[in-house]
mmCIF file with all atom_site columns, C-alpha atoms in Angstrom:
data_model
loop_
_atom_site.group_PDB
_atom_site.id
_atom_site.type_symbol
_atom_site.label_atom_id
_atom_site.label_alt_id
_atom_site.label_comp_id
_atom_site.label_asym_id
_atom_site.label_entity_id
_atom_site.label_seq_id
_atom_site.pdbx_PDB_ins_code
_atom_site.Cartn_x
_atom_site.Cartn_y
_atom_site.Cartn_z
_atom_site.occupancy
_atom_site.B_iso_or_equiv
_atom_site.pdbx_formal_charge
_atom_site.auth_seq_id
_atom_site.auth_comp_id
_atom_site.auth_asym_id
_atom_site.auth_atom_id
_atom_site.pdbx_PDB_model_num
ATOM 1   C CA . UNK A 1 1   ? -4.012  18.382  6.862   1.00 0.00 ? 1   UNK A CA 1
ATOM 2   C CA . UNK A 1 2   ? -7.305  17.253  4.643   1.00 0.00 ? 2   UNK A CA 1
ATOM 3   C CA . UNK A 1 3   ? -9.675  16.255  7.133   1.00 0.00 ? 3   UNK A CA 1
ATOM 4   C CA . UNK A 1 4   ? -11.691 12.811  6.922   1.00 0.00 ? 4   UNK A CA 1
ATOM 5   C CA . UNK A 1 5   ? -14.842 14.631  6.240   1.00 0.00 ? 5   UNK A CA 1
ATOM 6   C CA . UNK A 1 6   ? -13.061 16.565  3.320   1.00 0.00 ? 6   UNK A CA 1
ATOM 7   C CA . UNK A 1 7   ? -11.617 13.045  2.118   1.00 0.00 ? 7   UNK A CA 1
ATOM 8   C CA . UNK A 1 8   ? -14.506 10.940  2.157   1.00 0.00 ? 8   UNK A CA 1
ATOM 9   C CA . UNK A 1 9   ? -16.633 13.787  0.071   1.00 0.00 ? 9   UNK A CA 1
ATOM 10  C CA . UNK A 1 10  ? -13.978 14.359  -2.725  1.00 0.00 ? 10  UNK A CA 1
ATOM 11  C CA . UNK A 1 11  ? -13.057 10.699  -2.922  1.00 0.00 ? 11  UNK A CA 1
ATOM 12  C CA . UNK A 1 12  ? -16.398 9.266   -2.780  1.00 0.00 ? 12  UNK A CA 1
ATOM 13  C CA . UNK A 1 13  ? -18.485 7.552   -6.216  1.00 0.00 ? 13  UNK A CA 1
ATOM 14  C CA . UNK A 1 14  ? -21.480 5.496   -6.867  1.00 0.00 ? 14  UNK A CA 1
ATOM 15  C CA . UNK A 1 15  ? -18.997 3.994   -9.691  1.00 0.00 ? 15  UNK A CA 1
ATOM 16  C CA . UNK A 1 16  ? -19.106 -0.096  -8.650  1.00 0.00 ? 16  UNK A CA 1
ATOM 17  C CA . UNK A 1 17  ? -15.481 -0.909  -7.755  1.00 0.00 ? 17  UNK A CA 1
ATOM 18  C CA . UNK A 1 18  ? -14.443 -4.982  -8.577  1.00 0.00 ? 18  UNK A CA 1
ATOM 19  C CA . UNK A 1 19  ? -12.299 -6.418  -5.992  1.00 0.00 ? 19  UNK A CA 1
ATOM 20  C CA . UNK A 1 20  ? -9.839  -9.213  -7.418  1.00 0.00 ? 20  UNK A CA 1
ATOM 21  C CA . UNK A 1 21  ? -7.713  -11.666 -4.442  1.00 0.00 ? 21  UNK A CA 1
ATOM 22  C CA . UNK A 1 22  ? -4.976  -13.828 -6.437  1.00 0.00 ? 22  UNK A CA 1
ATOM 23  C CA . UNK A 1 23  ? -3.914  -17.275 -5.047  1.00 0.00 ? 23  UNK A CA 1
ATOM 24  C CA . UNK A 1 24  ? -0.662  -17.990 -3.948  1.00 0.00 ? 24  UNK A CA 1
ATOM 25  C CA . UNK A 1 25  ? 2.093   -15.097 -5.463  1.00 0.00 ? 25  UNK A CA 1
ATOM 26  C CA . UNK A 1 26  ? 2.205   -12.708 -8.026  1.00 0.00 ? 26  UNK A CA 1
ATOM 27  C CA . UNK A 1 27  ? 5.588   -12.454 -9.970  1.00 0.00 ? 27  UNK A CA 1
ATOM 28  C CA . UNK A 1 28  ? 6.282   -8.368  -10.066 1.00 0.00 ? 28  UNK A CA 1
ATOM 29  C CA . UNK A 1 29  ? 6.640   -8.053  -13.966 1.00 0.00 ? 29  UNK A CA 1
ATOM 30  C CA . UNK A 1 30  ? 3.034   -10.036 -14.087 1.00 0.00 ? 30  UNK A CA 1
ATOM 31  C CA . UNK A 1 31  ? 1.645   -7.607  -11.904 1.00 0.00 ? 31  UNK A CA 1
ATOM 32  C CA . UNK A 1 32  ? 3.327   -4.289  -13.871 1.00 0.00 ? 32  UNK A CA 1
ATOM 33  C CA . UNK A 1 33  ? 1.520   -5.563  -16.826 1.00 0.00 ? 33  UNK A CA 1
ATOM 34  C CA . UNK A 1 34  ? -1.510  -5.684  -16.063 1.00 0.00 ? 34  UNK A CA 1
ATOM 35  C CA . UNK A 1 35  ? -2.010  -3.086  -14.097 1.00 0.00 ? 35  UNK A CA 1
ATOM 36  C CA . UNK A 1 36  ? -0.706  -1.212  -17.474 1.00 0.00 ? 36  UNK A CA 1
ATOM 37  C CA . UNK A 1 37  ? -3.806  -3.478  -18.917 1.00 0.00 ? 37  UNK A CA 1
ATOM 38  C CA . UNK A 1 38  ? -6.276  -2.398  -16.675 1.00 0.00 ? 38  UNK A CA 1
ATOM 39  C CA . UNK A 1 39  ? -5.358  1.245   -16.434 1.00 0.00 ? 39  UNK A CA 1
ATOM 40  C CA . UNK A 1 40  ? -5.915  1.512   -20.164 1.00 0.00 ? 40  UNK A CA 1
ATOM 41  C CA . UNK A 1 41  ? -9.313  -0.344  -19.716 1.00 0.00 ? 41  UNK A CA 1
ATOM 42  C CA . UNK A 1 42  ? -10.627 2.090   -17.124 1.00 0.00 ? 42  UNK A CA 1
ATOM 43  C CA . UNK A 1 43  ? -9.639  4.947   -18.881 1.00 0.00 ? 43  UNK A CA 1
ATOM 44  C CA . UNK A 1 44  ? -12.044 3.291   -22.032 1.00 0.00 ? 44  UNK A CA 1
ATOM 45  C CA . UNK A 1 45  ? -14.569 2.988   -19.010 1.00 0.00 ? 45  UNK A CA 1
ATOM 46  C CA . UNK A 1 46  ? -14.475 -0.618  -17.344 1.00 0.00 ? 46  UNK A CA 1
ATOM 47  C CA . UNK A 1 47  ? -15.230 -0.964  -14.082 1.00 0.00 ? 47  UNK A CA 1
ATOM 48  C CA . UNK A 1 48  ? -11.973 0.655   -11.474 1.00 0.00 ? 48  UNK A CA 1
ATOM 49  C CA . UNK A 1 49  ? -10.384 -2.417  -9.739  1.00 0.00 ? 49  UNK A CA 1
ATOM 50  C CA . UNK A 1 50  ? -8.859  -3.133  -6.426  1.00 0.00 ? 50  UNK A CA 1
ATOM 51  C CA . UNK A 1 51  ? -6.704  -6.111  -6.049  1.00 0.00 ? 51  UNK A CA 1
ATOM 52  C CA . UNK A 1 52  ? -5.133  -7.821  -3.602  1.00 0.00 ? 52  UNK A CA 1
ATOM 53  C CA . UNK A 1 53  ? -2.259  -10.405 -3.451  1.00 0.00 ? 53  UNK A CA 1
ATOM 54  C CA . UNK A 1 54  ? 1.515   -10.956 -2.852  1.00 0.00 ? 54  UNK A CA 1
ATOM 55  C CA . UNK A 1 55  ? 4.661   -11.255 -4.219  1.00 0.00 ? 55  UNK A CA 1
ATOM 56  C CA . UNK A 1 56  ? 7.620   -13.178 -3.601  1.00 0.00 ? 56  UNK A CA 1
ATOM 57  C CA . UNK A 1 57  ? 10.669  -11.810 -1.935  1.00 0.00 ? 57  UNK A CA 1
ATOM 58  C CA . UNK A 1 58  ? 11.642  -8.676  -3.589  1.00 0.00 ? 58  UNK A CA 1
ATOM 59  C CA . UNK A 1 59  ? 12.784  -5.204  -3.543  1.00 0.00 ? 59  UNK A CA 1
ATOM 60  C CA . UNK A 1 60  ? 11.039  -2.238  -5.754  1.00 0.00 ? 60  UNK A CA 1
ATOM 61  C CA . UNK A 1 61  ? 12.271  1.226   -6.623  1.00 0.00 ? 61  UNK A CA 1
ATOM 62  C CA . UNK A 1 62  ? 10.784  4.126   -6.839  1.00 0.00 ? 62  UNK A CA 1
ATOM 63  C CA . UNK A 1 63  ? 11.365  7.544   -8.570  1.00 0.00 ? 63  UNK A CA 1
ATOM 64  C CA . UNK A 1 64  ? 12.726  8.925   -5.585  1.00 0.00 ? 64  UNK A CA 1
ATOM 65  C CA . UNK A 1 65  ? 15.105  5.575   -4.438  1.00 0.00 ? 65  UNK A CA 1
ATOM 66  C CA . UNK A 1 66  ? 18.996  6.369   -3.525  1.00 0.00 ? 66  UNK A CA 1
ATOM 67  C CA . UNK A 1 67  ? 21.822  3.894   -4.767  1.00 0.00 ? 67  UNK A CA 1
ATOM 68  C CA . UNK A 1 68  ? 22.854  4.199   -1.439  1.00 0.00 ? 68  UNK A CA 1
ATOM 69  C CA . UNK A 1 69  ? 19.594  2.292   0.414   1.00 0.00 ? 69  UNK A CA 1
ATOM 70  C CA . UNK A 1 70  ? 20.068  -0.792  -1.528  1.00 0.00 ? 70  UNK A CA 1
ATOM 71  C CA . UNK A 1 71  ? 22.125  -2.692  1.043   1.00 0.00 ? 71  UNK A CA 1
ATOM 72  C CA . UNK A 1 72  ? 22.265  -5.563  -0.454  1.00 0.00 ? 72  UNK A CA 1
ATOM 73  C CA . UNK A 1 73  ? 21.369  -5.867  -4.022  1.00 0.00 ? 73  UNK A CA 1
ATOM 74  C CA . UNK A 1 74  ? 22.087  -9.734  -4.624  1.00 0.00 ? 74  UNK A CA 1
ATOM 75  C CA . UNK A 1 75  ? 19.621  -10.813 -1.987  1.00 0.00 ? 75  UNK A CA 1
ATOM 76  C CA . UNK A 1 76  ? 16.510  -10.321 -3.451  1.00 0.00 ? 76  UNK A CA 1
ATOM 77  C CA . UNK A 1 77  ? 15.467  -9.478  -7.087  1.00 0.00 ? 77  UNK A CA 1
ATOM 78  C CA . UNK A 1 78  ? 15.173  -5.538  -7.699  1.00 0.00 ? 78  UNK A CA 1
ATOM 79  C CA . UNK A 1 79  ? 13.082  -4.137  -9.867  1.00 0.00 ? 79  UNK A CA 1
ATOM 80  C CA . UNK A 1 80  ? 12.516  -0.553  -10.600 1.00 0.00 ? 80  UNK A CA 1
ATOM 81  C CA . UNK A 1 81  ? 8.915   1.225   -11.050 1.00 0.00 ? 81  UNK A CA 1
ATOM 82  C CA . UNK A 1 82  ? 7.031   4.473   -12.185 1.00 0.00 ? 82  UNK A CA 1
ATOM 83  C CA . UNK A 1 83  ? 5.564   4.756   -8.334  1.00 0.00 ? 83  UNK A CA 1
ATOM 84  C CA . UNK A 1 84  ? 6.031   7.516   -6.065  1.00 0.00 ? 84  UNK A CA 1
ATOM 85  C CA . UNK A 1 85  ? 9.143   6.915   -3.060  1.00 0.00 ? 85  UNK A CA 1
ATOM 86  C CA . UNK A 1 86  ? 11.917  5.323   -2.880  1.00 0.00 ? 86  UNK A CA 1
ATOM 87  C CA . UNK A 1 87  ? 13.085  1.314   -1.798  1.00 0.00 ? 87  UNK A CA 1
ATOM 88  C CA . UNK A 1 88  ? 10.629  -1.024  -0.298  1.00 0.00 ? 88  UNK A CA 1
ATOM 89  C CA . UNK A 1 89  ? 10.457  -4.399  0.146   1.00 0.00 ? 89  UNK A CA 1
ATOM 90  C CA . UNK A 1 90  ? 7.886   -6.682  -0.759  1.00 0.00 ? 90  UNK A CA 1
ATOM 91  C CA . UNK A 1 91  ? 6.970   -10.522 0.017   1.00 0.00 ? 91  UNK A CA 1
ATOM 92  C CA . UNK A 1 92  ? 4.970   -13.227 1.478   1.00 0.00 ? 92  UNK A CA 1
ATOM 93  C CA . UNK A 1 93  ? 2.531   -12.421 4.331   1.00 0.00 ? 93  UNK A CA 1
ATOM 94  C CA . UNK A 1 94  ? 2.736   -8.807  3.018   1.00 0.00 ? 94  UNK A CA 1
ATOM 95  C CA . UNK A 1 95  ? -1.070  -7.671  1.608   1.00 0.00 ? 95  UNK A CA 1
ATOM 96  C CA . UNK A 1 96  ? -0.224  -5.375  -1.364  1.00 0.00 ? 96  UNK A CA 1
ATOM 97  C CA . UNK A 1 97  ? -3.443  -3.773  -2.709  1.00 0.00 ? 97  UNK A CA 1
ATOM 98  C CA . UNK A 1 98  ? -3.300  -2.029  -5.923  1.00 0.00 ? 98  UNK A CA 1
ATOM 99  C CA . UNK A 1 99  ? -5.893  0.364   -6.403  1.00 0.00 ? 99  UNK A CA 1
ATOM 100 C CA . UNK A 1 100 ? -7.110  1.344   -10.222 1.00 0.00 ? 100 UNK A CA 1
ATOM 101 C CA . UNK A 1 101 ? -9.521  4.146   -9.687  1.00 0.00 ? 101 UNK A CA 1
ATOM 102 C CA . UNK A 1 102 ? -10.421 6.512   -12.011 1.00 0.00 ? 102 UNK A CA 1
ATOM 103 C CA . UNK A 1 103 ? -9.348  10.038  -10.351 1.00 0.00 ? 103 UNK A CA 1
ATOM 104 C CA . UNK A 1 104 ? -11.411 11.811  -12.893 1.00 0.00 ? 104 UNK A CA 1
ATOM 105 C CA . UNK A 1 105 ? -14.972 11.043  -11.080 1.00 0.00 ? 105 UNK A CA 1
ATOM 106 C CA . UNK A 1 106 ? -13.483 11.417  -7.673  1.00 0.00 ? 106 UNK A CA 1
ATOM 107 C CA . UNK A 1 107 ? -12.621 14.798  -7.334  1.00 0.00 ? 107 UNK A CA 1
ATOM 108 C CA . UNK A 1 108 ? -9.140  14.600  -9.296  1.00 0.00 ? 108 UNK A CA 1
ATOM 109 C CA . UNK A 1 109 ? -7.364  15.425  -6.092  1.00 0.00 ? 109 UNK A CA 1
ATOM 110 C CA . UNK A 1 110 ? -3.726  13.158  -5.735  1.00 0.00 ? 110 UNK A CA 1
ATOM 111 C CA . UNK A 1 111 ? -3.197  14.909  -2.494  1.00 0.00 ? 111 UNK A CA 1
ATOM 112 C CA . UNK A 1 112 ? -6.795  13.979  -1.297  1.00 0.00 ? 112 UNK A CA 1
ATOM 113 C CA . UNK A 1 113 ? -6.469  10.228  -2.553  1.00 0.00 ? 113 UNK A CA 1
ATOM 114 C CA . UNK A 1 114 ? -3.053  9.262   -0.796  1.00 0.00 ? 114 UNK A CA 1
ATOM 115 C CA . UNK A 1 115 ? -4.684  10.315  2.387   1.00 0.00 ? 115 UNK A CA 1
ATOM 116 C CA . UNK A 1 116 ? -7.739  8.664   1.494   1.00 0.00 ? 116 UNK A CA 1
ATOM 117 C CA . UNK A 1 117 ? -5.223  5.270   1.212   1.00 0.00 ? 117 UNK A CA 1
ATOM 118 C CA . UNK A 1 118 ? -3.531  6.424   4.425   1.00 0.00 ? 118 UNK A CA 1
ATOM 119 C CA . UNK A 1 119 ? -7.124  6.791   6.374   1.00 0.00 ? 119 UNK A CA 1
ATOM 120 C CA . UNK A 1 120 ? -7.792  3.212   4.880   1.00 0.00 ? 120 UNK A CA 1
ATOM 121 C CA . UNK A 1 121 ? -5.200  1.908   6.522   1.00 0.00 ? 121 UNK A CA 1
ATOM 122 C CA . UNK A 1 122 ? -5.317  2.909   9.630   1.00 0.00 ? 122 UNK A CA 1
ATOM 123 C CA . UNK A 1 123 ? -9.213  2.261   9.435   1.00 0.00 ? 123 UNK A CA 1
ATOM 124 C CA . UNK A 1 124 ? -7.765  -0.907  9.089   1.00 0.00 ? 124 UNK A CA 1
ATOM 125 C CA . UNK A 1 125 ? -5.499  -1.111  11.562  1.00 0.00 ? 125 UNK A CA 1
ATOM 126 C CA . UNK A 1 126 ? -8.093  -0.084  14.136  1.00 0.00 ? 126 UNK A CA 1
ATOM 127 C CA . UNK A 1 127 ? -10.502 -2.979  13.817  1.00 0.00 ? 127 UNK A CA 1
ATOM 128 C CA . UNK A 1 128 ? -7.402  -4.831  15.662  1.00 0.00 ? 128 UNK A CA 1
ATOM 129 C CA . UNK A 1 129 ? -6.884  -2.554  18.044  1.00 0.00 ? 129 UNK A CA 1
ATOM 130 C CA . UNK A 1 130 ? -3.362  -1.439  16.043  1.00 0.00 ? 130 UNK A CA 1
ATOM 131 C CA . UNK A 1 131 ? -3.368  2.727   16.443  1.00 0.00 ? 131 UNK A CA 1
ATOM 132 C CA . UNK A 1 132 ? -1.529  3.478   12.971  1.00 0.00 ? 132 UNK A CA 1
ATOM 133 C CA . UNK A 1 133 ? -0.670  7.046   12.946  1.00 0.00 ? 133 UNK A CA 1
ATOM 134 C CA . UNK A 1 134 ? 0.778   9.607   10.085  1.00 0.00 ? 134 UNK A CA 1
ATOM 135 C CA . UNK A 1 135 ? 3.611   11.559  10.207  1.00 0.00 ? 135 UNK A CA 1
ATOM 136 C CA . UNK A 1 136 ? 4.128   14.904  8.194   1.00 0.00 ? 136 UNK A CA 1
ATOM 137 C CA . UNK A 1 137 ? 7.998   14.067  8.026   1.00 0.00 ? 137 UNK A CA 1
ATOM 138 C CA . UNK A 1 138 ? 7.713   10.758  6.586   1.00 0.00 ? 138 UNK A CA 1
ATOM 139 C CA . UNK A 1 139 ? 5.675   8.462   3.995   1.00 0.00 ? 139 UNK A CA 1
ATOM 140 C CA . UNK A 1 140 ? 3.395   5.652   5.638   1.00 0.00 ? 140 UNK A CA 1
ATOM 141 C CA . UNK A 1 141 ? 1.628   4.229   8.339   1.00 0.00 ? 141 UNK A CA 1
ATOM 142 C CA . UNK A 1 142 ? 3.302   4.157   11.621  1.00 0.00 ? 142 UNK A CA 1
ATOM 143 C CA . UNK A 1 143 ? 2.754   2.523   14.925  1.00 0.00 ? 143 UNK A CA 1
ATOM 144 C CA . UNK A 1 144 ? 4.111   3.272   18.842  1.00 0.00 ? 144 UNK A CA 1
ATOM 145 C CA . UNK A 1 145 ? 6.476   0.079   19.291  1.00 0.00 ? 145 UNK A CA 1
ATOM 146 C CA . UNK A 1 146 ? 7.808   0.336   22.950  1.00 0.00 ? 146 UNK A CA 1
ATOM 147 C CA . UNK A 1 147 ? 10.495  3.173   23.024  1.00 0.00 ? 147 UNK A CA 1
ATOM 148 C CA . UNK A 1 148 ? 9.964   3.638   19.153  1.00 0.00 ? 148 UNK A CA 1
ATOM 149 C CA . UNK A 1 149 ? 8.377   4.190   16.395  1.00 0.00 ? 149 UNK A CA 1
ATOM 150 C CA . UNK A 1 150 ? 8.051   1.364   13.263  1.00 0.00 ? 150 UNK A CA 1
ATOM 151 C CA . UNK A 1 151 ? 5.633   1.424   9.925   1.00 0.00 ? 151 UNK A CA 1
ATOM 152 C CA . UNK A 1 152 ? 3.803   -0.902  9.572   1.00 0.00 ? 152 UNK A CA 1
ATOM 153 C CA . UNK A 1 153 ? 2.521   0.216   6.429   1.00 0.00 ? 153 UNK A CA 1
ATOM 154 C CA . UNK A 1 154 ? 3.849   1.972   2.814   1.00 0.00 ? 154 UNK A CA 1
ATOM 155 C CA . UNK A 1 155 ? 2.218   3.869   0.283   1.00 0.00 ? 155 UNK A CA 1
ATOM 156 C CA . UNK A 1 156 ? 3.491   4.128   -3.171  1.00 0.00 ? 156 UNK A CA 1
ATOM 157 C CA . UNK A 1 157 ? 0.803   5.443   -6.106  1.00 0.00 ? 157 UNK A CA 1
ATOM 158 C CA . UNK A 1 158 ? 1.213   6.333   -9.626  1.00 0.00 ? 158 UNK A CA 1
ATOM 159 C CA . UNK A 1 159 ? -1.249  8.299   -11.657 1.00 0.00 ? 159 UNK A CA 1
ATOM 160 C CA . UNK A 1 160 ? -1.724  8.058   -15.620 1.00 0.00 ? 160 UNK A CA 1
ATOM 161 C CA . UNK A 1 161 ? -4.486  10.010  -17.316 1.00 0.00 ? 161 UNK A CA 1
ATOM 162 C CA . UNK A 1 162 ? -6.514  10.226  -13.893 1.00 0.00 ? 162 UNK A CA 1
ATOM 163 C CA . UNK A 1 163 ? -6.073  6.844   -13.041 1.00 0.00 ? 163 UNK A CA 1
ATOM 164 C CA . UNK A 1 164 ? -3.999  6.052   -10.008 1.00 0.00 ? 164 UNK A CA 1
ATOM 165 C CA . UNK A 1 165 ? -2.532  2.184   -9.907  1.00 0.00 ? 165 UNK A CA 1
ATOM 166 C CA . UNK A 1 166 ? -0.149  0.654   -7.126  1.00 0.00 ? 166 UNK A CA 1
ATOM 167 C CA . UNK A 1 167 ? -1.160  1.237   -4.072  1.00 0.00 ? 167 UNK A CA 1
ATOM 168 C CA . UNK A 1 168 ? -0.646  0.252   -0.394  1.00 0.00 ? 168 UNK A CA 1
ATOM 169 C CA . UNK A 1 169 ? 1.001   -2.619  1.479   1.00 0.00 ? 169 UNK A CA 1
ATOM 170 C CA . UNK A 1 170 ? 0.545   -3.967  5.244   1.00 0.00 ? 170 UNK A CA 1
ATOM 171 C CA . UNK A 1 171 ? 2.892   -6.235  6.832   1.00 0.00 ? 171 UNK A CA 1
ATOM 172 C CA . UNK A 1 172 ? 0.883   -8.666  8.154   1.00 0.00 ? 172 UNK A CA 1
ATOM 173 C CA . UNK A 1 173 ? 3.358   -11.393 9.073   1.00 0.00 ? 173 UNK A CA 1
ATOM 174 C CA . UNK A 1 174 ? 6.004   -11.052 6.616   1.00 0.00 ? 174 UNK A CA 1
ATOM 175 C CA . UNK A 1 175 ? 9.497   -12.301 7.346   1.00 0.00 ? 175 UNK A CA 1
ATOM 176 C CA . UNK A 1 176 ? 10.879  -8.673  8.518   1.00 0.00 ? 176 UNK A CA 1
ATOM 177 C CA . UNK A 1 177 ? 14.460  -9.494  8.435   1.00 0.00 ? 177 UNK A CA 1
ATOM 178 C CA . UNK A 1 178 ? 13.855  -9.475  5.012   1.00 0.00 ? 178 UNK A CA 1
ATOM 179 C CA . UNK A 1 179 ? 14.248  -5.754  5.109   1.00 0.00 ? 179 UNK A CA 1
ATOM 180 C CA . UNK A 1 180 ? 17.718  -5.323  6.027   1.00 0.00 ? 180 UNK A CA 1
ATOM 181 C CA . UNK A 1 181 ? 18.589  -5.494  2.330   1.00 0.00 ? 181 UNK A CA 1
ATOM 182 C CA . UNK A 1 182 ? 17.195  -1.692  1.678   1.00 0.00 ? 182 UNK A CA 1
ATOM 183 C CA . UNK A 1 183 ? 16.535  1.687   4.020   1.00 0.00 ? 183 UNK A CA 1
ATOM 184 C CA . UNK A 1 184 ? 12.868  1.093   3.605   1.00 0.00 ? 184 UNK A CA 1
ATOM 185 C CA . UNK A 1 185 ? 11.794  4.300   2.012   1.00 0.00 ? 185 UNK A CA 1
ATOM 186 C CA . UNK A 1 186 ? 14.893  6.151   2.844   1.00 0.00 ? 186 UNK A CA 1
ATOM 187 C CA . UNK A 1 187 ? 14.141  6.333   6.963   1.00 0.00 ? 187 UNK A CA 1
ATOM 188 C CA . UNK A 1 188 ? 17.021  4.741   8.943   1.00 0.00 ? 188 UNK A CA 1
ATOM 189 C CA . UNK A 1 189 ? 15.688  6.428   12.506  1.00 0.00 ? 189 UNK A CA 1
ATOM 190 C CA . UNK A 1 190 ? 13.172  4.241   12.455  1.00 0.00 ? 190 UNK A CA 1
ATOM 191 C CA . UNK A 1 191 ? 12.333  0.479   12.174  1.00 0.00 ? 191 UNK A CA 1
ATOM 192 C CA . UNK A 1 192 ? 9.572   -2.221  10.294  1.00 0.00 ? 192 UNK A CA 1
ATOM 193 C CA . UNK A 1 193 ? 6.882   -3.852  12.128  1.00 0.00 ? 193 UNK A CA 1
ATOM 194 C CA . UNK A 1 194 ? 3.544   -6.107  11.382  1.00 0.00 ? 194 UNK A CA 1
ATOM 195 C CA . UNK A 1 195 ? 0.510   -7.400  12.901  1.00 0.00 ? 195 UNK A CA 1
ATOM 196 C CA . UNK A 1 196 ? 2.430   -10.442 14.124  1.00 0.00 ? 196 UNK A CA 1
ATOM 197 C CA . UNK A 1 197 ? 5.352   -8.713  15.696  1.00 0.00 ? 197 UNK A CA 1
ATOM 198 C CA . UNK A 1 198 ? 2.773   -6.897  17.647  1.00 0.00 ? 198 UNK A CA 1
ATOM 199 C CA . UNK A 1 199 ? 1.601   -9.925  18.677  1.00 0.00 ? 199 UNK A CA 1
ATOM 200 C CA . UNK A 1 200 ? -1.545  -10.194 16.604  1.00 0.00 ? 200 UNK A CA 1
ATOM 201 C CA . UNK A 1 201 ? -2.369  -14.013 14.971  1.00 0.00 ? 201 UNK A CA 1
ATOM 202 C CA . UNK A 1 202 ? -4.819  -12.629 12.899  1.00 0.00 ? 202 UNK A CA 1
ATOM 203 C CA . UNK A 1 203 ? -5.163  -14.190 8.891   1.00 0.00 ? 203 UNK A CA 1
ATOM 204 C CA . UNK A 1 204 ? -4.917  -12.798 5.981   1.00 0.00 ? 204 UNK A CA 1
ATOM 205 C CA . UNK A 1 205 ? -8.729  -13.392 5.320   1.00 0.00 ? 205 UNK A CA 1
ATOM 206 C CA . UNK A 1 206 ? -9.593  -11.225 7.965   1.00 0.00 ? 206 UNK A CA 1
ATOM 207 C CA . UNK A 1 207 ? -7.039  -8.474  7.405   1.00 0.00 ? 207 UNK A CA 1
ATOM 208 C CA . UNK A 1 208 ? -8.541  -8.465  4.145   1.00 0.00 ? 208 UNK A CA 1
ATOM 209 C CA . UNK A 1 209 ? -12.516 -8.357  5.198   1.00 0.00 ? 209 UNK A CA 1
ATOM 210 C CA . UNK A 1 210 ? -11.778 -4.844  7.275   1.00 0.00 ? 210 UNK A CA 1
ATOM 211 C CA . UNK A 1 211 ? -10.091 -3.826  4.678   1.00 0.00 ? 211 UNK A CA 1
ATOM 212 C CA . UNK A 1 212 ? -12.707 -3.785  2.105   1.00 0.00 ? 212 UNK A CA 1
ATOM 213 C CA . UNK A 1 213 ? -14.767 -2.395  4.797   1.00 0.00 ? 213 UNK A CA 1
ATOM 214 C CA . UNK A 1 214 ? -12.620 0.654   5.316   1.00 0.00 ? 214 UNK A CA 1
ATOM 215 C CA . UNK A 1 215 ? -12.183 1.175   1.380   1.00 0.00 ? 215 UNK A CA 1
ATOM 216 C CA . UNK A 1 216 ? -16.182 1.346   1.149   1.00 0.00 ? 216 UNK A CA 1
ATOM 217 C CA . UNK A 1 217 ? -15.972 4.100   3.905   1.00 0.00 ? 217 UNK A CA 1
ATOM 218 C CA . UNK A 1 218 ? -13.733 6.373   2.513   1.00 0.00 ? 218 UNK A CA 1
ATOM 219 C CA . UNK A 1 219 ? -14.130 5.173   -1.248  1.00 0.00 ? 219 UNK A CA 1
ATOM 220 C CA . UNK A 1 220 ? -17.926 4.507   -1.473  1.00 0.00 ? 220 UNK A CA 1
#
């Protein structure tokens, strides 16, 4: 496993990273485009971009999804995607962050940048006292839940050119029966949790303040 020392040095840049926070939700097409907008802008060399928002109830694909883990596909929209992993949902009091760096001045390491997102995370997570965990079997962000084990997290990247766009998402106090229309990313051992569920009333704003905080750690 990279350790956080080997992370933070490989991932690291002076390069001055915008951070973007759209109002109310962001339909999933919208989003796909300009992403594709601002991926070809970074590679001309505009500033990398991290932004924030949410989407409304929906389902995503990605390369790796099975037929088989979409329950229910007339419950939500479903839209398929160039990202990394397989079904995951998506929705309100979810914070998706799609990251648009530009790999090329950060080492060019994928392996090294999806822990860097996964160290973010649970960066993150411990400013609330939440002890997310990884697991070498399985993709995400987990948590100790009583007698189990849920995520609380997911992780899906892709990379064009050197630059890396989607991202992360944290369940902050999404609906979570909203899940039960996919296997979120293939795992049906284990379960979906967020801050609330854990018993956590904190807001969005402040999810989002520590988590700028942990990007500048391990991102500069």
């Amino acid at each position: 496993m990279i350790s956080r020392n080997q992370i933070q040095s490989s991932l690291k840049s002076d390069a001055r990273i915008r951070w973007e926070t759209a109002s109310g939700v962001t339909d999933y097409p919208d989003a796909l485009a300009r992403m594709d907008a601002e991926v070809a802008a970074i590679g001309q060399g505009a500033e990398e971009l991290i932004w924030l928002l949410e989407h409304p109830p929906i389902y995503t694909a990605g390369t790796s999804a099975k037929p088989a883990d979409l329950v229910d596909a007339t419950r939500f929209p479903v839209f398929e995607t160039g990202r990394g992993g397989q079904y995951t949902y998506h929705g309100p009091g979810q914070r998706v962050a799609y990251v648009m760096i530009d790999l090329k001045k950060r080492g060019n390491d994928v392996r090294a940048f999806v822990a860097g997102l996964e160290d973010v995370i649970i960066g993150t997570l411990a400013e609330f006292n939440i002890a997310g965990e990884r697991r070498e079997d399985r993709v995400g962000v987990w948590v100790k839940h009583g007698r189990r084990e849920d995520k609380i997290a997911a992780l899906g990247i892709r990379v064009r050119r050197g630059i890396t766009f989607h991202g992360l998402s944290i369940n902050l106090n999404p609906d979570l029966s909203h899940f039960g229309g996919i296997v979120p990313c293939g795992v049906t051992e284990h379960g979906v949790t967020s801050f609330a569920d854990l018993g956590k009333n904190t807001t969005m704003a402040e999810l989002d303040l520590e988590l700028k905080t942990s990007f500048s750690k391990t991102f500069g």
